[in-house]
mmCIF file of C-alpha atoms in Angstrom:
data_model
loop_
_atom_site.group_PDB
_atom_site.id
_atom_site.type_symbol
_atom_site.label_atom_id
_atom_site.label_comp_id
_atom_site.label_asym_id
_atom_site.label_seq_id
_atom_site.Cartn_x
_atom_site.Cartn_y
_atom_site.Cartn_z
ATOM 1 C CA MET L 1 116.776 91.016 93.941
ATOM 2 C CA LEU L 2 113.090 91.655 93.865
ATOM 3 C CA TYR L 3 110.740 92.425 96.753
ATOM 4 C CA TYR L 4 106.992 92.833 96.397
ATOM 5 C CA ARG L 5 103.698 92.065 98.082
ATOM 6 C CA ILE L 6 102.152 89.430 95.869
ATOM 7 C CA ALA L 7 98.518 90.320 96.513
ATOM 8 C CA GLN L 8 98.951 93.946 95.424
ATOM 9 C CA THR L 9 101.592 93.536 92.738
ATOM 10 C CA THR L 10 100.539 90.519 90.730
ATOM 11 C CA CYS L 11 97.355 88.931 89.510
ATOM 12 C CA MET L 12 98.194 85.815 91.528
ATOM 13 C CA ALA L 13 96.808 84.663 94.844
ATOM 14 C CA PRO L 14 98.858 85.686 97.900
ATOM 15 C CA THR L 15 99.816 82.069 98.562
ATOM 16 C CA ALA L 16 101.033 81.412 95.023
ATOM 17 C CA ASP L 17 104.584 80.148 94.559
ATOM 18 C CA VAL L 18 105.869 83.046 92.484
ATOM 19 C CA ASN L 19 108.817 82.548 90.172
ATOM 20 C CA ILE L 20 109.980 84.105 86.925
ATOM 21 C CA TRP L 21 107.881 81.734 84.807
ATOM 22 C CA ARG L 22 104.650 82.537 86.667
ATOM 23 C CA LEU L 23 105.425 86.254 86.435
ATOM 24 C CA ARG L 24 105.931 85.944 82.680
ATOM 25 C CA GLN L 25 102.537 84.253 82.418
ATOM 26 C CA GLY L 26 100.859 86.951 84.507
ATOM 27 C CA PHE L 27 102.391 89.990 82.794
ATOM 28 C CA ASN L 28 102.444 90.152 79.018
ATOM 29 C CA GLY L 29 104.686 93.227 79.184
ATOM 30 C CA LEU L 30 107.258 91.238 81.158
ATOM 31 C CA LYS L 31 107.150 88.443 78.601
ATOM 32 C CA THR L 32 107.652 90.986 75.805
ATOM 33 C CA TYR L 33 110.593 92.470 77.689
ATOM 34 C CA PHE L 34 112.309 89.100 78.101
ATOM 35 C CA ASP L 35 111.600 88.245 74.466
ATOM 36 C CA LEU L 36 113.480 91.419 73.494
ATOM 37 C CA TRP L 37 116.128 90.923 76.193
ATOM 38 C CA GLY L 38 117.144 87.485 74.917
ATOM 39 C CA ARG L 39 117.408 86.022 71.440
ATOM 40 C CA ASN L 40 115.931 87.650 68.360
ATOM 41 C CA PRO L 41 112.182 87.147 68.943
ATOM 42 C CA ARG L 42 111.680 86.652 65.202
ATOM 43 C CA TRP L 43 113.361 83.275 65.662
ATOM 44 C CA VAL L 44 111.206 82.165 68.598
ATOM 45 C CA LYS L 45 107.697 80.939 67.829
ATOM 46 C CA THR L 46 106.412 81.696 71.368
ATOM 47 C CA SER L 47 107.476 85.370 71.313
ATOM 48 C CA THR L 48 104.739 87.951 71.849
ATOM 49 C CA PRO L 49 103.374 89.762 68.765
ATOM 50 C CA GLU L 50 104.761 93.041 70.174
ATOM 51 C CA ALA L 51 108.286 91.646 70.409
ATOM 52 C CA ARG L 52 108.157 90.079 66.953
ATOM 53 C CA SER L 53 106.837 93.319 65.464
ATOM 54 C CA LEU L 54 109.595 95.392 67.053
ATOM 55 C CA ALA L 55 112.284 93.003 65.844
ATOM 56 C CA ALA L 56 110.803 93.217 62.350
ATOM 57 C CA VAL L 57 111.054 97.024 62.447
ATOM 58 C CA PHE L 58 114.805 96.854 63.016
ATOM 59 C CA ASP L 59 115.218 94.073 60.460
ATOM 60 C CA ALA L 60 113.647 96.444 57.929
ATOM 61 C CA ILE L 61 115.710 99.450 59.031
ATOM 62 C CA GLU L 62 118.960 97.506 58.883
ATOM 63 C CA ALA L 63 118.044 96.166 55.454
ATOM 64 C CA GLY L 64 117.415 99.704 54.195
ATOM 65 C CA ARG L 65 113.672 99.205 53.691
ATOM 66 C CA PRO L 66 111.293 102.117 54.495
ATOM 67 C CA VAL L 67 109.177 101.872 57.668
ATOM 68 C CA ASP L 68 105.916 103.762 58.100
ATOM 69 C CA ARG L 69 106.054 106.562 60.675
ATOM 70 C CA SER L 70 103.095 105.138 62.617
ATOM 71 C CA VAL L 71 104.962 101.842 62.968
ATOM 72 C CA LEU L 72 108.057 103.690 64.161
ATOM 73 C CA GLN L 73 105.952 105.560 66.725
ATOM 74 C CA LYS L 74 104.616 102.291 68.168
ATOM 75 C CA ALA L 75 108.148 100.888 68.275
ATOM 76 C CA ALA L 76 109.483 103.991 70.054
ATOM 77 C CA PHE L 77 106.663 103.916 72.628
ATOM 78 C CA LEU L 78 107.355 100.251 73.406
ATOM 79 C CA LEU L 79 111.116 100.775 73.624
ATOM 80 C CA LEU L 80 110.936 103.789 75.920
ATOM 81 C CA GLY L 81 108.610 101.963 78.303
ATOM 82 C CA LEU L 82 110.542 98.682 78.470
ATOM 83 C CA ALA L 83 114.101 99.811 77.568
ATOM 84 C CA PRO L 84 115.658 96.417 76.764
ATOM 85 C CA GLY L 85 119.315 97.292 76.331
ATOM 86 C CA GLN L 86 120.136 95.615 73.044
ATOM 87 C CA TYR L 87 117.120 97.156 71.292
ATOM 88 C CA ILE L 88 117.341 100.631 72.744
ATOM 89 C CA ARG L 89 120.972 100.670 71.603
ATOM 90 C CA LYS L 90 119.677 99.906 68.121
ATOM 91 C CA MET L 91 117.305 102.843 68.492
ATOM 92 C CA GLN L 92 120.307 105.031 69.352
ATOM 93 C CA ARG L 93 122.223 103.839 66.313
ATOM 94 C CA HIS L 94 119.265 104.570 64.055
ATOM 95 C CA SER L 95 118.213 107.790 65.778
ATOM 96 C CA ASP L 96 117.650 109.501 62.434
ATOM 97 C CA GLN L 97 114.802 107.070 61.739
ATOM 98 C CA PHE L 98 113.083 107.829 65.067
ATOM 99 C CA GLU L 99 113.718 111.567 65.331
ATOM 100 C CA SER L 100 110.259 112.598 64.119
ATOM 101 C CA THR L 101 108.574 110.256 66.649
ATOM 102 C CA LEU L 102 110.286 111.721 69.725
ATOM 103 C CA THR L 103 109.674 114.850 71.790
ATOM 104 C CA PRO L 104 112.475 117.451 71.872
ATOM 105 C CA GLN L 105 113.471 116.266 75.356
ATOM 106 C CA TYR L 106 113.904 112.661 74.254
ATOM 107 C CA ARG L 107 115.842 113.765 71.186
ATOM 108 C CA GLU L 108 118.294 115.393 73.595
ATOM 109 C CA LEU L 109 118.222 112.673 76.219
ATOM 110 C CA LEU L 110 118.697 109.418 74.309
ATOM 111 C CA PRO L 111 122.052 110.189 72.639
ATOM 112 C CA LYS L 112 123.546 111.032 76.055
ATOM 113 C CA VAL L 113 122.604 107.808 77.882
ATOM 114 C CA ASP L 114 125.093 104.950 77.962
ATOM 115 C CA PHE L 115 122.965 101.835 77.454
ATOM 116 C CA SER L 116 125.875 99.394 77.664
ATOM 117 C CA LEU L 117 125.122 97.817 81.050
ATOM 118 C CA PRO L 118 125.522 94.034 81.206
ATOM 119 C CA ALA L 119 122.162 92.500 80.357
ATOM 120 C CA ARG L 120 121.647 91.054 83.850
ATOM 121 C CA SER L 121 122.203 94.496 85.395
ATOM 122 C CA GLU L 122 119.242 96.046 83.589
ATOM 123 C CA LEU L 123 116.031 96.742 85.500
ATOM 124 C CA LEU L 124 114.516 93.402 84.532
ATOM 125 C CA PHE L 125 111.257 93.392 86.508
ATOM 126 C CA HIS L 126 110.217 97.041 86.434
ATOM 127 C CA ILE L 127 107.129 96.325 84.320
ATOM 128 C CA ILE L 128 105.370 94.505 87.201
ATOM 129 C CA ASN L 129 105.933 97.553 89.450
ATOM 130 C CA PRO L 130 106.880 95.898 92.750
ATOM 131 C CA GLU L 131 106.553 98.075 95.840
ATOM 132 C CA LEU L 132 110.197 97.425 96.709
ATOM 133 C CA TYR L 133 112.697 96.567 93.994
ATOM 134 C CA VAL L 134 116.304 96.223 95.128
ATOM 135 C CA TRP L 135 119.083 96.066 92.565
ATOM 136 C CA VAL L 136 122.525 94.984 93.743
ATOM 137 C CA PRO L 137 125.518 95.527 91.424
ATOM 138 C CA PRO L 138 127.684 92.492 90.627
ATOM 139 C CA ALA L 139 130.715 93.837 92.542
ATOM 140 C CA LEU L 140 129.420 95.935 95.428
ATOM 141 C CA GLU L 141 131.883 98.462 96.849
ATOM 142 C CA GLN L 142 132.389 99.013 100.585
ATOM 143 C CA PRO L 143 130.873 100.528 102.608
ATOM 144 C CA ARG L 144 127.604 99.001 101.508
ATOM 145 C CA ARG L 145 125.612 101.996 100.346
ATOM 146 C CA LEU L 146 121.996 101.952 99.173
ATOM 147 C CA LEU L 147 120.302 104.679 97.144
ATOM 148 C CA ILE L 148 116.529 104.712 97.803
ATOM 149 C CA CYS L 149 114.655 106.252 94.880
ATOM 150 C CA PHE L 150 111.147 107.710 95.057
ATOM 151 C CA ALA L 151 109.602 108.343 91.646
ATOM 152 C CA THR L 152 106.808 110.557 90.355
ATOM 153 C CA LYS L 153 103.225 109.486 90.864
ATOM 154 C CA LYS L 154 103.448 107.580 87.557
ATOM 155 C CA ASN L 155 106.684 105.822 88.525
ATOM 156 C CA THR L 156 109.017 107.813 86.305
ATOM 157 C CA PHE L 157 112.054 109.985 86.970
ATOM 158 C CA ASN L 158 111.009 112.534 84.331
ATOM 159 C CA MET L 159 112.196 109.721 82.091
ATOM 160 C CA PRO L 160 111.097 106.072 82.185
ATOM 161 C CA ARG L 161 112.384 104.285 85.260
ATOM 162 C CA PRO L 162 114.393 101.646 83.307
ATOM 163 C CA ILE L 163 116.195 104.427 81.400
ATOM 164 C CA ALA L 164 117.010 106.258 84.637
ATOM 165 C CA HIS L 165 118.396 102.960 85.924
ATOM 166 C CA PHE L 166 121.023 102.890 83.158
ATOM 167 C CA ILE L 167 122.273 106.200 84.597
ATOM 168 C CA LEU L 168 122.014 105.409 88.322
ATOM 169 C CA ALA L 169 123.414 101.885 88.088
ATOM 170 C CA ARG L 170 126.817 103.327 87.173
ATOM 171 C CA LEU L 171 127.210 104.626 90.725
ATOM 172 C CA GLY L 172 128.283 101.117 91.715
ATOM 173 C CA ILE L 173 126.026 101.034 94.793
ATOM 174 C CA GLY L 174 122.788 99.263 95.621
ATOM 175 C CA ILE L 175 119.554 100.882 94.434
ATOM 176 C CA MET L 176 116.064 100.467 95.842
ATOM 177 C CA TYR L 177 113.123 101.690 93.765
ATOM 178 C CA ILE L 178 109.910 102.416 95.666
ATOM 179 C CA GLY L 179 106.855 101.679 93.521
ATOM 180 C CA ASN L 180 103.710 103.826 93.564
ATOM 181 C CA ARG L 181 100.079 102.745 93.279
ATOM 182 C CA PRO L 182 97.411 104.499 91.190
ATOM 183 C CA GLN L 183 95.224 106.885 93.193
ATOM 184 C CA PHE L 184 97.423 106.563 96.283
ATOM 185 C CA ASP L 185 99.762 109.246 97.632
ATOM 186 C CA PRO L 186 103.251 107.682 98.010
ATOM 187 C CA SER L 187 104.241 110.355 100.514
ATOM 188 C CA GLU L 188 101.864 108.628 102.971
ATOM 189 C CA GLY L 189 103.906 105.422 102.918
ATOM 190 C CA PHE L 190 102.881 102.043 101.526
ATOM 191 C CA MET L 191 99.185 101.449 101.177
ATOM 192 C CA GLY L 192 97.665 100.991 104.617
ATOM 193 C CA ARG L 193 101.023 101.303 106.368
ATOM 194 C CA GLY L 194 101.903 104.978 106.955
ATOM 195 C CA ILE L 195 105.338 106.595 106.823
ATOM 196 C CA GLU L 196 106.806 105.207 110.058
ATOM 197 C CA HIS L 197 105.733 101.601 109.444
ATOM 198 C CA SER L 198 106.818 101.794 105.783
ATOM 199 C CA ALA L 199 110.210 103.163 106.818
ATOM 200 C CA ARG L 200 110.690 100.226 109.188
ATOM 201 C CA LEU L 201 109.930 97.794 106.354
ATOM 202 C CA ILE L 202 112.382 99.547 104.026
ATOM 203 C CA LYS L 203 115.119 99.555 106.675
ATOM 204 C CA LYS L 204 114.537 95.868 107.423
ATOM 205 C CA VAL L 205 115.049 94.970 103.764
ATOM 206 C CA ALA L 206 118.162 97.167 103.614
ATOM 207 C CA ASN L 207 119.557 95.655 106.821
ATOM 208 C CA ASP L 208 118.796 92.093 105.705
ATOM 209 C CA LEU L 209 120.869 92.744 102.570
ATOM 210 C CA GLY L 210 123.725 94.229 104.582
ATOM 211 C CA PHE L 211 123.395 97.894 103.576
ATOM 212 C CA ASP L 212 124.635 100.214 106.307
ATOM 213 C CA LYS L 213 124.393 103.666 104.690
ATOM 214 C CA LEU L 214 121.148 104.874 103.100
ATOM 215 C CA TYR L 215 120.739 107.818 100.705
ATOM 216 C CA GLY L 216 117.579 109.276 99.166
ATOM 217 C CA LEU L 217 116.566 110.638 95.770
ATOM 218 C CA GLY L 218 113.131 111.721 94.612
ATOM 219 C CA THR L 219 111.477 113.467 91.674
ATOM 220 C CA SER L 220 108.336 115.636 91.847
ATOM 221 C CA LEU L 221 105.920 113.857 94.220
ATOM 222 C CA GLY L 222 108.795 111.455 94.875
ATOM 223 C CA GLY L 223 110.924 114.434 95.924
ATOM 224 C CA TYR L 224 108.239 115.340 98.438
ATOM 225 C CA ALA L 225 108.093 111.718 99.620
ATOM 226 C CA VAL L 226 111.859 111.316 100.051
ATOM 227 C CA CYS L 227 111.995 114.450 102.234
ATOM 228 C CA ARG L 228 109.218 113.052 104.441
ATOM 229 C CA TYR L 229 111.034 109.699 104.701
ATOM 230 C CA ALA L 230 114.440 111.298 105.402
ATOM 231 C CA ALA L 231 114.240 111.245 109.203
ATOM 232 C CA PRO L 232 112.395 107.907 109.666
ATOM 233 C CA LEU L 233 114.893 106.202 107.332
ATOM 234 C CA GLY L 234 117.919 107.961 108.799
ATOM 235 C CA LEU L 235 119.136 108.961 105.341
ATOM 236 C CA GLU L 236 122.685 110.264 105.054
ATOM 237 C CA ARG L 237 121.701 112.874 102.443
ATOM 238 C CA VAL L 238 118.806 113.625 100.102
ATOM 239 C CA LEU L 239 118.473 114.855 96.522
ATOM 240 C CA ASN L 240 115.088 116.516 96.077
ATOM 241 C CA PHE L 241 114.213 117.165 92.433
ATOM 242 C CA SER L 242 111.282 119.628 92.403
ATOM 243 C CA GLY L 243 109.588 117.938 95.335
ATOM 244 C CA SER L 244 105.929 118.923 95.445
ATOM 245 C CA THR L 245 102.779 117.554 97.020
ATOM 246 C CA ILE L 246 99.404 117.090 95.387
ATOM 247 C CA ALA L 247 96.674 118.567 97.567
ATOM 248 C CA PRO L 248 92.966 119.256 96.894
ATOM 249 C CA ASN L 249 93.150 122.929 97.901
ATOM 250 C CA ARG L 250 95.576 125.607 99.064
ATOM 251 C CA GLU L 251 94.724 125.207 102.755
ATOM 252 C CA VAL L 252 95.548 121.501 102.695
ATOM 253 C CA ALA L 253 98.673 122.198 100.615
ATOM 254 C CA ILE L 254 99.952 124.619 103.265
ATOM 255 C CA GLN L 255 99.294 122.106 106.060
ATOM 256 C CA ARG L 256 101.178 119.438 104.114
ATOM 257 C CA SER L 257 104.058 121.633 102.960
ATOM 258 C CA LEU L 258 107.557 120.274 103.550
ATOM 259 C CA GLY L 259 108.351 123.288 105.712
ATOM 260 C CA ARG L 260 105.544 122.232 108.082
ATOM 261 C CA LEU L 261 106.229 118.490 108.037
ATOM 262 C CA VAL L 262 110.026 118.083 107.838
ATOM 263 C CA LYS L 263 111.158 119.390 111.210
ATOM 264 C CA ASP L 264 113.461 116.692 112.571
ATOM 265 C CA TYR L 265 115.929 116.294 109.690
ATOM 266 C CA PRO L 266 118.850 118.703 109.041
ATOM 267 C CA TYR L 267 118.013 120.902 106.064
ATOM 268 C CA ASP L 268 121.689 121.180 105.078
ATOM 269 C CA ARG L 269 121.576 117.472 104.185
ATOM 270 C CA ILE L 270 118.819 118.039 101.608
ATOM 271 C CA LEU L 271 119.788 119.508 98.225
ATOM 272 C CA SER L 272 116.730 120.804 96.350
ATOM 273 C CA ILE L 273 116.996 121.063 92.560
ATOM 274 C CA LEU L 274 114.597 123.465 90.823
ATOM 275 C CA SER L 275 114.155 125.065 87.408
ATOM 276 C CA LYS L 276 114.910 128.780 87.277
ATOM 277 C CA THR L 277 112.085 129.434 84.802
ATOM 278 C CA ASP L 278 109.444 126.692 84.929
ATOM 279 C CA PRO L 279 106.132 128.025 86.380
ATOM 280 C CA THR L 280 105.456 124.868 88.406
ATOM 281 C CA ASP L 281 108.897 124.981 89.970
ATOM 282 C CA GLN L 282 108.505 128.662 90.767
ATOM 283 C CA LYS L 283 105.321 127.825 92.684
ATOM 284 C CA ILE L 284 107.225 125.105 94.521
ATOM 285 C CA LEU L 285 110.002 127.580 95.329
ATOM 286 C CA ASN L 286 107.465 130.046 96.661
ATOM 287 C CA ASP L 287 105.978 127.310 98.881
ATOM 288 C CA TYR L 288 109.464 126.470 100.204
ATOM 289 C CA THR L 289 110.186 130.131 100.919
ATOM 290 C CA VAL L 290 106.851 130.929 102.591
ATOM 291 C CA ASN L 291 106.874 127.801 104.760
ATOM 292 C CA GLY L 292 110.543 127.900 105.744
ATOM 293 C CA PHE L 293 111.803 124.841 103.856
ATOM 294 C CA ASP L 294 115.222 126.463 103.631
ATOM 295 C CA THR L 295 117.436 123.754 102.150
ATOM 296 C CA PRO L 296 120.471 124.377 99.929
ATOM 297 C CA ARG L 297 119.253 124.848 96.335
ATOM 298 C CA GLU L 298 120.649 124.385 92.876
ATOM 299 C CA TRP L 299 119.132 125.359 89.543
ATOM 300 C CA VAL L 300 118.708 123.938 86.064
ATOM 301 C CA ASP L 301 118.245 126.187 83.075
ATOM 302 C CA SER L 302 115.554 124.159 81.300
ATOM 303 C CA ALA L 303 112.028 125.511 81.583
ATOM 304 C CA ALA L 304 110.732 122.136 82.754
ATOM 305 C CA HIS L 305 109.394 120.656 85.983
ATOM 306 C CA GLY L 306 111.366 117.516 85.065
ATOM 307 C CA THR L 307 114.565 118.616 86.776
ATOM 308 C CA PHE L 308 116.106 115.119 87.048
ATOM 309 C CA SER L 309 116.132 114.690 83.270
ATOM 310 C CA ALA L 310 117.085 118.349 82.780
ATOM 311 C CA ALA L 311 120.037 117.945 85.166
ATOM 312 C CA PHE L 312 121.216 114.928 83.195
ATOM 313 C CA ILE L 313 120.849 116.636 79.818
ATOM 314 C CA GLU L 314 122.631 119.764 81.086
ATOM 315 C CA GLY L 315 125.528 117.715 82.482
ATOM 316 C CA ARG L 316 124.816 118.615 86.130
ATOM 317 C CA LEU L 317 123.527 115.306 87.475
ATOM 318 C CA THR L 318 126.963 113.799 88.095
ATOM 319 C CA GLY L 319 127.817 116.670 90.450
ATOM 320 C CA TYR L 320 124.552 116.334 92.337
ATOM 321 C CA LEU L 321 125.075 112.587 92.800
ATOM 322 C CA SER L 322 128.645 113.194 93.972
ATOM 323 C CA TRP L 323 127.323 115.551 96.641
ATOM 324 C CA LEU L 324 124.661 113.026 97.629
ATOM 325 C CA LEU L 325 127.260 110.335 98.284
ATOM 326 C CA GLY L 326 129.469 112.700 100.267
ATOM 327 C CA GLU L 327 132.111 113.004 97.565
ATOM 328 C CA THR L 328 131.629 116.744 96.963
ATOM 329 C CA ASP L 329 131.193 119.335 99.706
ATOM 330 C CA PRO L 330 129.840 121.971 100.107
ATOM 331 C CA PRO L 331 126.847 121.524 97.795
ATOM 332 C CA HIS L 332 127.435 124.633 95.666
ATOM 333 C CA LEU L 333 128.032 122.647 92.519
ATOM 334 C CA LEU L 334 127.043 125.213 89.929
ATOM 335 C CA LYS L 335 127.762 128.807 89.146
ATOM 336 C CA ALA L 336 124.204 129.256 87.877
ATOM 337 C CA ALA L 337 122.467 132.198 89.530
ATOM 338 C CA PRO L 338 119.193 131.641 91.395
ATOM 339 C CA PRO L 339 115.975 133.273 90.210
ATOM 340 C CA SER L 340 115.435 136.913 91.010
ATOM 341 C CA GLU L 341 113.378 137.968 94.029
ATOM 342 C CA THR L 342 110.478 138.808 91.754
ATOM 343 C CA GLN L 343 110.486 135.258 90.395
ATOM 344 C CA CYS L 344 110.398 133.847 93.940
ATOM 345 C CA SER L 345 107.321 135.769 95.007
#
């Protein structure tokens, strides 16, 4: 199911009768995605040039013909952004062809992701970036649980949102993705709404769909946002991956620190995931310590602010998600030691 405010999300007038065909017309990226999601776009005359080009790349690879590295780079960029299952599985199978076009993190990440979701369970409309996107699995378990996900400022989870969805969808629960707008701080709620009003809108959608238990997950600025939403949404538990705010100066950053703002939500229901060695995460840890944001903490080894992707690559994410859903308690999931006192200062 898809929720969005037409005036802010699409190029159409607010009164337009929006359906999948109008969305395809308004968003070339969505049309390219569906071209790649369905039949081989090389067989369809109306396919976008991008889709036809990508299909041609794999036709060449599978026929044993050489493909220029610049062409492979364009194909990889398109695939990582759209992540149509049948084509990103082809990318996995031919990973040797794409290795030189990928960063070290993606070379580690892609072989570990299971991209075998049923086609209709993929994140079909992510390219139009709706403010609320609710995905409901085909056979929803009871109780009806909903994971509300707050992404980075650029709408990623340290990996493209549709790739993260292949991982999160296997939880077998509903997922709501909160979309961000350029130049707007998502921790302040939806544009022009504020946290409290935005939380009421989110809860109304959840209630209308029959979800009775809400959980939160956020990465970077999304981690900061999910902690601020925790009390207004009444979240059961929260996973905070390197939650940090963006502030114009240190004085404002202190005023907006989570330790100052999150006062009415139990800290033992927030699990904060940080890197033991990444400089950005060490600054975040120092902010937590100085301002009393004393939640349980776990650590990844990778020297990267992208702790969601690092947790997945290191095999720790499953444990964190189990804690989030109340399946593992207490939240001491790892034997990894925290940073030394000198690192925290």
